[in-house]
Amino acid sequence: MRPLTPTLLAAQRAPGAVPAVRARIEDRELRWTCLLGGIDSARPTAGCTTRDALVRVRISAAGALEVQRIDDPAAGDPWQVWTLLAADANPASDVAISAEDADGDHLRAFYVRGSDPYRVSWLQSADGGRTWSAPSDCFSGLASPSAGLASANAQLFYHDPGDHYLKLALRSGWDTGGWAVHVWAGSGALPT
């Protein structure tokens, strides 16, 4: 045990000393809350946040790319409303969406459209998902519409079922440049 300093000993023995304890307790754990229950989707759905909303995209069973912008996640009604973005999605397609790191209102959504050869297409929104561009193709030549899609910083990661590589599709600018596809060697993905 550590001995008390002479100052602390004197304070301890002084008449009128009142024992006191000061404690600060913090709980910084995030608590998840169910915002809406009972409306599960069996269809591919992806979502991301903007500066002031939650934006989700999905592929319907009929092959439609649909979007949902939810300003107040606690309100139930916006979760029921989907808006058509494109009617040419392959029903077996995956879907991905993300915001650009530099501007949280710049969004890009990705999906697969067409039939053999399948094309990965994209749309973008510069206003947090309120309005969207027309779909454009990033690239074509996928062997199957079931390519796994994921997006981060408004760029695209995907698994090409034809050669079994994990690939990264990058665009040089928000409104300029084409898409360049790179095999992501850092992943250790090898052909099977």
PDB file of N, CA and C in Angstrom, residues 80-166:
ATOM      1  N   GLN A  80     -42.329   3.023 -46.887  1.00  0.00           N
ATOM      2  CA  GLN A  80     -43.226   2.284 -47.772  1.00  0.00           C
ATOM      3  C   GLN A  80     -43.170   2.777 -49.216  1.00  0.00           C
ATOM      4  N   VAL A  81     -42.584   3.946 -49.462  1.00  0.00           N
ATOM      5  CA  VAL A  81     -42.647   4.589 -50.778  1.00  0.00           C
ATOM      6  C   VAL A  81     -41.339   4.372 -51.537  1.00  0.00           C
ATOM      7  N   TRP A  82     -41.443   3.757 -52.722  1.00  0.00           N
ATOM      8  CA  TRP A  82     -40.295   3.552 -53.605  1.00  0.00           C
ATOM      9  C   TRP A  82     -40.552   4.303 -54.905  1.00  0.00           C
ATOM     10  N   THR A  83     -39.495   4.916 -55.458  1.00  0.00           N
ATOM     11  CA  THR A  83     -39.591   5.668 -56.704  1.00  0.00           C
ATOM     12  C   THR A  83     -38.747   4.974 -57.765  1.00  0.00           C
ATOM     13  N   LEU A  84     -39.294   4.804 -58.949  1.00  0.00           N
ATOM     14  CA  LEU A  84     -38.602   4.136 -60.044  1.00  0.00           C
ATOM     15  C   LEU A  84     -37.446   4.996 -60.557  1.00  0.00           C
ATOM     16  N   LEU A  85     -36.253   4.401 -60.635  1.00  0.00           N
ATOM     17  CA  LEU A  85     -35.100   5.074 -61.245  1.00  0.00           C
ATOM     18  C   LEU A  85     -34.822   4.531 -62.638  1.00  0.00           C
ATOM     19  N   ALA A  86     -34.933   3.212 -62.805  1.00  0.00           N
ATOM     20  CA  ALA A  86     -34.671   2.583 -64.097  1.00  0.00           C
ATOM     21  C   ALA A  86     -35.467   1.287 -64.164  1.00  0.00           C
ATOM     22  N   ALA A  87     -35.982   0.975 -65.352  1.00  0.00           N
ATOM     23  CA  ALA A  87     -36.799  -0.226 -65.517  1.00  0.00           C
ATOM     24  C   ALA A  87     -36.032  -1.355 -66.186  1.00  0.00           C
ATOM     25  N   ASP A  88     -34.718  -1.193 -66.368  1.00  0.00           N
ATOM     26  CA  ASP A  88     -33.952  -2.171 -67.138  1.00  0.00           C
ATOM     27  C   ASP A  88     -32.977  -2.997 -66.305  1.00  0.00           C
ATOM     28  N   ALA A  89     -33.174  -3.076 -65.003  1.00  0.00           N
ATOM     29  CA  ALA A  89     -32.278  -3.869 -64.153  1.00  0.00           C
ATOM     30  C   ALA A  89     -32.552  -5.350 -64.366  1.00  0.00           C
ATOM     31  N   ASN A  90     -31.517  -6.144 -64.300  1.00  0.00           N
ATOM     32  CA  ASN A  90     -31.704  -7.583 -64.341  1.00  0.00           C
ATOM     33  C   ASN A  90     -32.239  -8.014 -62.979  1.00  0.00           C
ATOM     34  N   PRO A  91     -33.326  -8.776 -62.916  1.00  0.00           N
ATOM     35  CA  PRO A  91     -33.896  -9.154 -61.617  1.00  0.00           C
ATOM     36  C   PRO A  91     -32.930  -9.922 -60.713  1.00  0.00           C
ATOM     37  N   ALA A  92     -31.907 -10.554 -61.291  1.00  0.00           N
ATOM     38  CA  ALA A  92     -30.919 -11.291 -60.492  1.00  0.00           C
ATOM     39  C   ALA A  92     -29.762 -10.401 -60.047  1.00  0.00           C
ATOM     40  N   SER A  93     -29.833  -9.126 -60.376  1.00  0.00           N
ATOM     41  CA  SER A  93     -28.740  -8.192 -60.088  1.00  0.00           C
ATOM     42  C   SER A  93     -28.631  -7.860 -58.610  1.00  0.00           C
ATOM     43  N   ASP A  94     -27.412  -7.606 -58.191  1.00  0.00           N
ATOM     44  CA  ASP A  94     -27.157  -7.010 -56.888  1.00  0.00           C
ATOM     45  C   ASP A  94     -27.243  -5.495 -57.075  1.00  0.00           C
ATOM     46  N   VAL A  95     -27.217  -4.755 -55.987  1.00  0.00           N
ATOM     47  CA  VAL A  95     -27.293  -3.300 -56.046  1.00  0.00           C
ATOM     48  C   VAL A  95     -26.359  -2.732 -54.987  1.00  0.00           C
ATOM     49  N   ALA A  96     -25.785  -1.563 -55.251  1.00  0.00           N
ATOM     50  CA  ALA A  96     -24.889  -0.913 -54.286  1.00  0.00           C
ATOM     51  C   ALA A  96     -25.091   0.591 -54.374  1.00  0.00           C
ATOM     52  N   ILE A  97     -24.834   1.282 -53.262  1.00  0.00           N
ATOM     53  CA  ILE A  97     -24.936   2.745 -53.225  1.00  0.00           C
ATOM     54  C   ILE A  97     -23.959   3.258 -52.182  1.00  0.00           C
ATOM     55  N   SER A  98     -23.377   4.420 -52.433  1.00  0.00           N
ATOM     56  CA  SER A  98     -22.541   5.068 -51.416  1.00  0.00           C
ATOM     57  C   SER A  98     -22.440   6.554 -51.708  1.00  0.00           C
ATOM     58  N   ALA A  99     -22.022   7.279 -50.692  1.00  0.00           N
ATOM     59  CA  ALA A  99     -21.801   8.720 -50.812  1.00  0.00           C
ATOM     60  C   ALA A  99     -20.315   8.970 -51.020  1.00  0.00           C
ATOM     61  N   GLU A 100     -20.015  10.059 -51.687  1.00  0.00           N
ATOM     62  CA  GLU A 100     -18.633  10.470 -51.886  1.00  0.00           C
ATOM     63  C   GLU A 100     -18.110  11.055 -50.575  1.00  0.00           C
ATOM     64  N   ASP A 101     -16.875  10.708 -50.209  1.00  0.00           N
ATOM     65  CA  ASP A 101     -16.309  11.201 -48.947  1.00  0.00           C
ATOM     66  C   ASP A 101     -16.231  12.721 -48.892  1.00  0.00           C
ATOM     67  N   ALA A 102     -15.863  13.352 -50.009  1.00  0.00           N
ATOM     68  CA  ALA A 102     -15.664  14.800 -50.015  1.00  0.00           C
ATOM     69  C   ALA A 102     -16.976  15.576 -49.911  1.00  0.00           C
ATOM     70  N   ASP A 103     -18.075  14.980 -50.356  1.00  0.00           N
ATOM     71  CA  ASP A 103     -19.380  15.648 -50.313  1.00  0.00           C
ATOM     72  C   ASP A 103     -20.446  14.593 -50.064  1.00  0.00           C
ATOM     73  N   GLY A 104     -20.997  14.567 -48.874  1.00  0.00           N
ATOM     74  CA  GLY A 104     -21.962  13.553 -48.482  1.00  0.00           C
ATOM     75  C   GLY A 104     -23.270  13.582 -49.239  1.00  0.00           C
ATOM     76  N   ASP A 105     -23.511  14.622 -50.036  1.00  0.00           N
ATOM     77  CA  ASP A 105     -24.724  14.675 -50.849  1.00  0.00           C
ATOM     78  C   ASP A 105     -24.510  14.111 -52.246  1.00  0.00           C
ATOM     79  N   HIS A 106     -23.272  13.813 -52.616  1.00  0.00           N
ATOM     80  CA  HIS A 106     -22.983  13.177 -53.899  1.00  0.00           C
ATOM     81  C   HIS A 106     -23.094  11.671 -53.720  1.00  0.00           C
ATOM     82  N   LEU A 107     -24.079  11.066 -54.384  1.00  0.00           N
ATOM     83  CA  LEU A 107     -24.332   9.632 -54.274  1.00  0.00           C
ATOM     84  C   LEU A 107     -24.174   8.967 -55.628  1.00  0.00           C
ATOM     85  N   ARG A 108     -23.758   7.700 -55.600  1.00  0.00           N
ATOM     86  CA  ARG A 108     -23.767   6.874 -56.805  1.00  0.00           C
ATOM     87  C   ARG A 108     -24.408   5.540 -56.466  1.00  0.00           C
ATOM     88  N   ALA A 109     -25.276   5.079 -57.351  1.00  0.00           N
ATOM     89  CA  ALA A 109     -25.909   3.766 -57.222  1.00  0.00           C
ATOM     90  C   ALA A 109     -25.464   2.912 -58.407  1.00  0.00           C
ATOM     91  N   PHE A 110     -25.241   1.626 -58.154  1.00  0.00           N
ATOM     92  CA  PHE A 110     -24.752   0.696 -59.170  1.00  0.00           C
ATOM     93  C   PHE A 110     -25.677  -0.513 -59.244  1.00  0.00           C
ATOM     94  N   TYR A 111     -25.845  -1.052 -60.453  1.00  0.00           N
ATOM     95  CA  TYR A 111     -26.646  -2.261 -60.645  1.00  0.00           C
ATOM     96  C   TYR A 111     -26.244  -2.904 -61.964  1.00  0.00           C
ATOM     97  N   VAL A 112     -26.739  -4.125 -62.219  1.00  0.00           N
ATOM     98  CA  VAL A 112     -26.457  -4.844 -63.463  1.00  0.00           C
ATOM     99  C   VAL A 112     -27.712  -4.795 -64.317  1.00  0.00           C
ATOM    100  N   ARG A 113     -27.521  -4.495 -65.606  1.00  0.00           N
ATOM    101  CA  ARG A 113     -28.671  -4.471 -66.508  1.00  0.00           C
ATOM    102  C   ARG A 113     -28.353  -5.249 -67.775  1.00  0.00           C
ATOM    103  N   GLY A 114     -29.425  -5.543 -68.505  1.00  0.00           N
ATOM    104  CA  GLY A 114     -29.282  -6.231 -69.776  1.00  0.00           C
ATOM    105  C   GLY A 114     -29.193  -7.737 -69.616  1.00  0.00           C
ATOM    106  N   SER A 115     -28.909  -8.379 -70.748  1.00  0.00           N
ATOM    107  CA  SER A 115     -28.658  -9.812 -70.764  1.00  0.00           C
ATOM    108  C   SER A 115     -27.316 -10.003 -71.445  1.00  0.00           C
ATOM    109  N   ASP A 116     -26.897 -11.223 -71.589  1.00  0.00           N
ATOM    110  CA  ASP A 116     -25.536 -11.527 -72.034  1.00  0.00           C
ATOM    111  C   ASP A 116     -25.169 -10.717 -73.277  1.00  0.00           C
ATOM    112  N   PRO A 117     -24.204  -9.815 -73.269  1.00  0.00           N
ATOM    113  CA  PRO A 117     -23.316  -9.514 -72.138  1.00  0.00           C
ATOM    114  C   PRO A 117     -23.996  -8.567 -71.135  1.00  0.00           C
ATOM    115  N   TYR A 118     -23.803  -8.855 -69.887  1.00  0.00           N
ATOM    116  CA  TYR A 118     -24.377  -8.036 -68.821  1.00  0.00           C
ATOM    117  C   TYR A 118     -23.525  -6.792 -68.619  1.00  0.00           C
ATOM    118  N   ARG A 119     -24.176  -5.681 -68.278  1.00  0.00           N
ATOM    119  CA  ARG A 119     -23.479  -4.407 -68.109  1.00  0.00           C
ATOM    120  C   ARG A 119     -23.681  -3.898 -66.692  1.00  0.00           C
ATOM    121  N   VAL A 120     -22.603  -3.407 -66.082  1.00  0.00           N
ATOM    122  CA  VAL A 120     -22.728  -2.727 -64.794  1.00  0.00           C
ATOM    123  C   VAL A 120     -22.994  -1.263 -65.101  1.00  0.00           C
ATOM    124  N   SER A 121     -24.081  -0.747 -64.553  1.00  0.00           N
ATOM    125  CA  SER A 121     -24.500   0.627 -64.827  1.00  0.00           C
ATOM    126  C   SER A 121     -24.543   1.430 -63.541  1.00  0.00           C
ATOM    127  N   TRP A 122     -24.568   2.739 -63.688  1.00  0.00           N
ATOM    128  CA  TRP A 122     -24.562   3.621 -62.525  1.00  0.00           C
ATOM    129  C   TRP A 122     -25.432   4.832 -62.788  1.00  0.00           C
ATOM    130  N   LEU A 123     -25.898   5.410 -61.701  1.00  0.00           N
ATOM    131  CA  LEU A 123     -26.617   6.682 -61.705  1.00  0.00           C
ATOM    132  C   LEU A 123     -25.990   7.510 -60.599  1.00  0.00           C
ATOM    133  N   GLN A 124     -26.111   8.813 -60.692  1.00  0.00           N
ATOM    134  CA  GLN A 124     -25.580   9.643 -59.611  1.00  0.00           C
ATOM    135  C   GLN A 124     -26.554  10.757 -59.258  1.00  0.00           C
ATOM    136  N   SER A 125     -26.430  11.193 -58.009  1.00  0.00           N
ATOM    137  CA  SER A 125     -27.242  12.287 -57.490  1.00  0.00           C
ATOM    138  C   SER A 125     -26.301  13.278 -56.825  1.00  0.00           C
ATOM    139  N   ALA A 126     -26.469  14.543 -57.119  1.00  0.00           N
ATOM    140  CA  ALA A 126     -25.638  15.580 -56.501  1.00  0.00           C
ATOM    141  C   ALA A 126     -26.393  16.322 -55.401  1.00  0.00           C
ATOM    142  N   ASP A 127     -27.621  15.874 -55.095  1.00  0.00           N
ATOM    143  CA  ASP A 127     -28.419  16.581 -54.091  1.00  0.00           C
ATOM    144  C   ASP A 127     -28.970  15.640 -53.012  1.00  0.00           C
ATOM    145  N   GLY A 128     -28.197  14.650 -52.652  1.00  0.00           N
ATOM    146  CA  GLY A 128     -28.595  13.765 -51.560  1.00  0.00           C
ATOM    147  C   GLY A 128     -29.708  12.803 -51.898  1.00  0.00           C
ATOM    148  N   GLY A 129     -29.881  12.466 -53.169  1.00  0.00           N
ATOM    149  CA  GLY A 129     -30.886  11.496 -53.567  1.00  0.00           C
ATOM    150  C   GLY A 129     -32.238  12.075 -53.913  1.00  0.00           C
ATOM    151  N   ARG A 130     -32.341  13.396 -54.004  1.00  0.00           N
ATOM    152  CA  ARG A 130     -33.623  14.011 -54.392  1.00  0.00           C
ATOM    153  C   ARG A 130     -33.873  13.829 -55.892  1.00  0.00           C
ATOM    154  N   THR A 131     -32.822  14.016 -56.706  1.00  0.00           N
ATOM    155  CA  THR A 131     -32.910  13.810 -58.150  1.00  0.00           C
ATOM    156  C   THR A 131     -31.733  12.943 -58.577  1.00  0.00           C
ATOM    157  N   TRP A 132     -31.903  12.257 -59.718  1.00  0.00           N
ATOM    158  CA  TRP A 132     -30.890  11.309 -60.190  1.00  0.00           C
ATOM    159  C   TRP A 132     -30.633  11.512 -61.675  1.00  0.00           C
ATOM    160  N   SER A 133     -29.417  11.195 -62.105  1.00  0.00           N
ATOM    161  CA  SER A 133     -29.068  11.214 -63.521  1.00  0.00           C
ATOM    162  C   SER A 133     -29.700  10.008 -64.211  1.00  0.00           C
ATOM    163  N   ALA A 134     -29.628  10.004 -65.536  1.00  0.00           N
ATOM    164  CA  ALA A 134     -30.039   8.819 -66.287  1.00  0.00           C
ATOM    165  C   ALA A 134     -28.965   7.745 -66.111  1.00  0.00           C
ATOM    166  N   PRO A 135     -29.319   6.472 -66.230  1.00  0.00           N
ATOM    167  CA  PRO A 135     -28.315   5.418 -66.086  1.00  0.00           C
ATOM    168  C   PRO A 135     -27.299   5.459 -67.221  1.00  0.00           C
ATOM    169  N   SER A 136     -26.058   5.143 -66.891  1.00  0.00           N
ATOM    170  CA  SER A 136     -24.977   5.011 -67.866  1.00  0.00           C
ATOM    171  C   SER A 136     -24.213   3.736 -67.534  1.00  0.00           C
ATOM    172  N   ASP A 137     -23.542   3.181 -68.531  1.00  0.00           N
ATOM    173  CA  ASP A 137     -22.771   1.960 -68.300  1.00  0.00           C
ATOM    174  C   ASP A 137     -21.366   2.285 -67.825  1.00  0.00           C
ATOM    175  N   CYS A 138     -20.926   1.577 -66.794  1.00  0.00           N
ATOM    176  CA  CYS A 138     -19.519   1.643 -66.367  1.00  0.00           C
ATOM    177  C   CYS A 138     -18.689   0.776 -67.303  1.00  0.00           C
ATOM    178  N   PHE A 139     -19.162  -0.447 -67.508  1.00  0.00           N
ATOM    179  CA  PHE A 139     -18.467  -1.412 -68.348  1.00  0.00           C
ATOM    180  C   PHE A 139     -19.426  -2.557 -68.645  1.00  0.00           C
ATOM    181  N   SER A 140     -19.070  -3.374 -69.628  1.00  0.00           N
ATOM    182  CA  SER A 140     -19.895  -4.531 -69.966  1.00  0.00           C
ATOM    183  C   SER A 140     -19.011  -5.765 -69.997  1.00  0.00           C
ATOM    184  N   GLY A 141     -19.625  -6.905 -70.226  1.00  0.00           N
ATOM    185  CA  GLY A 141     -18.862  -8.135 -70.351  1.00  0.00           C
ATOM    186  C   GLY A 141     -18.928  -9.052 -69.150  1.00  0.00           C
ATOM    187  N   LEU A 142     -19.808  -8.782 -68.197  1.00  0.00           N
ATOM    188  CA  LEU A 142     -19.960  -9.710 -67.072  1.00  0.00           C
ATOM    189  C   LEU A 142     -20.540 -11.023 -67.580  1.00  0.00           C
ATOM    190  N   ALA A 143     -20.081 -12.136 -67.038  1.00  0.00           N
ATOM    191  CA  ALA A 143     -20.575 -13.445 -67.446  1.00  0.00           C
ATOM    192  C   ALA A 143     -21.947 -13.743 -66.863  1.00  0.00           C
ATOM    193  N   SER A 144     -22.288 -13.081 -65.758  1.00  0.00           N
ATOM    194  CA  SER A 144     -23.529 -13.380 -65.052  1.00  0.00           C
ATOM    195  C   SER A 144     -24.033 -12.111 -64.371  1.00  0.00           C
ATOM    196  N   PRO A 145     -25.352 -11.967 -64.227  1.00  0.00           N
ATOM    197  CA  PRO A 145     -25.864 -10.788 -63.529  1.00  0.00           C
ATOM    198  C   PRO A 145     -25.673 -10.863 -62.017  1.00  0.00           C
ATOM    199  N   SER A 146     -25.236 -12.007 -61.523  1.00  0.00           N
ATOM    200  CA  SER A 146     -25.131 -12.183 -60.074  1.00  0.00           C
ATOM    201  C   SER A 146     -23.806 -11.688 -59.509  1.00  0.00           C
ATOM    202  N   ALA A 147     -23.181 -10.734 -60.151  1.00  0.00           N
ATOM    203  CA  ALA A 147     -21.942 -10.153 -59.629  1.00  0.00           C
ATOM    204  C   ALA A 147     -22.232  -9.501 -58.287  1.00  0.00           C
ATOM    205  N   GLY A 148     -21.409  -9.783 -57.292  1.00  0.00           N
ATOM    206  CA  GLY A 148     -21.573  -9.137 -55.991  1.00  0.00           C
ATOM    207  C   GLY A 148     -21.062  -7.713 -56.067  1.00  0.00           C
ATOM    208  N   LEU A 149     -21.901  -6.742 -55.753  1.00  0.00           N
ATOM    209  CA  LEU A 149     -21.535  -5.328 -55.841  1.00  0.00           C
ATOM    210  C   LEU A 149     -21.413  -4.723 -54.453  1.00  0.00           C
ATOM    211  N   ALA A 150     -20.438  -3.845 -54.275  1.00  0.00           N
ATOM    212  CA  ALA A 150     -20.292  -3.061 -53.050  1.00  0.00           C
ATOM    213  C   ALA A 150     -19.717  -1.713 -53.451  1.00  0.00           C
ATOM    214  N   SER A 151     -20.068  -0.678 -52.717  1.00  0.00           N
ATOM    215  CA  SER A 151     -19.616   0.661 -53.074  1.00  0.00           C
ATOM    216  C   SER A 151     -19.103   1.391 -51.848  1.00  0.00           C
ATOM    217  N   ALA A 152     -18.048   2.177 -52.064  1.00  0.00           N
ATOM    218  CA  ALA A 152     -17.498   3.040 -51.021  1.00  0.00           C
ATOM    219  C   ALA A 152     -16.924   4.269 -51.701  1.00  0.00           C
ATOM    220  N   ASN A 153     -17.123   5.428 -51.112  1.00  0.00           N
ATOM    221  CA  ASN A 153     -16.636   6.690 -51.667  1.00  0.00           C
ATOM    222  C   ASN A 153     -17.078   6.872 -53.120  1.00  0.00           C
ATOM    223  N   ALA A 154     -18.296   6.424 -53.435  1.00  0.00           N
ATOM    224  CA  ALA A 154     -18.893   6.560 -54.764  1.00  0.00           C
ATOM    225  C   ALA A 154     -18.101   5.826 -55.843  1.00  0.00           C
ATOM    226  N   GLN A 155     -17.310   4.846 -55.462  1.00  0.00           N
ATOM    227  CA  GLN A 155     -16.605   3.973 -56.396  1.00  0.00           C
ATOM    228  C   GLN A 155     -17.178   2.569 -56.223  1.00  0.00           C
ATOM    229  N   LEU A 156     -16.779   1.614 -57.062  1.00  0.00           N
ATOM    230  CA  LEU A 156     -17.419   0.303 -57.069  1.00  0.00           C
ATOM    231  C   LEU A 156     -16.416  -0.825 -56.888  1.00  0.00           C
ATOM    232  N   PHE A 157     -16.716  -1.739 -55.975  1.00  0.00           N
ATOM    233  CA  PHE A 157     -16.040  -3.023 -55.858  1.00  0.00           C
ATOM    234  C   PHE A 157     -17.022  -4.070 -56.366  1.00  0.00           C
ATOM    235  N   TYR A 158     -16.520  -5.048 -57.110  1.00  0.00           N
ATOM    236  CA  TYR A 158     -17.429  -6.108 -57.544  1.00  0.00           C
ATOM    237  C   TYR A 158     -16.665  -7.404 -57.755  1.00  0.00           C
ATOM    238  N   HIS A 159     -17.400  -8.501 -57.650  1.00  0.00           N
ATOM    239  CA  HIS A 159     -16.848  -9.822 -57.927  1.00  0.00           C
ATOM    240  C   HIS A 159     -17.355 -10.229 -59.298  1.00  0.00           C
ATOM    241  N   ASP A 160     -16.421 -10.490 -60.214  1.00  0.00           N
ATOM    242  CA  ASP A 160     -16.787 -10.889 -61.567  1.00  0.00           C
ATOM    243  C   ASP A 160     -16.945 -12.409 -61.600  1.00  0.00           C
ATOM    244  N   PRO A 161     -18.164 -12.928 -61.797  1.00  0.00           N
ATOM    245  CA  PRO A 161     -18.353 -14.376 -61.797  1.00  0.00           C
ATOM    246  C   PRO A 161     -17.660 -15.073 -62.960  1.00  0.00           C
ATOM    247  N   GLY A 162     -17.291 -14.326 -64.005  1.00  0.00           N
ATOM    248  CA  GLY A 162     -16.637 -14.937 -65.156  1.00  0.00           C
ATOM    249  C   GLY A 162     -15.212 -15.366 -64.875  1.00  0.00           C
ATOM    250  N   ASP A 163     -14.445 -14.532 -64.182  1.00  0.00           N
ATOM    251  CA  ASP A 163     -13.050 -14.885 -63.904  1.00  0.00           C
ATOM    252  C   ASP A 163     -12.755 -15.019 -62.410  1.00  0.00           C
ATOM    253  N   HIS A 164     -13.755 -14.808 -61.576  1.00  0.00           N
ATOM    254  CA  HIS A 164     -13.651 -14.981 -60.115  1.00  0.00           C
ATOM    255  C   HIS A 164     -12.677 -14.006 -59.457  1.00  0.00           C
ATOM    256  N   TYR A 165     -12.454 -12.866 -60.066  1.00  0.00           N
ATOM    257  CA  TYR A 165     -11.595 -11.855 -59.461  1.00  0.00           C
ATOM    258  C   TYR A 165     -12.440 -10.800 -58.746  1.00  0.00           C
ATOM    259  N   LEU A 166     -11.876 -10.243 -57.699  1.00  0.00           N
ATOM    260  CA  LEU A 166     -12.453  -9.068 -57.065  1.00  0.00           C
ATOM    261  C   LEU A 166     -11.864  -7.868 -57.795  1.00  0.00           C
TER     262      LEU A 166
END
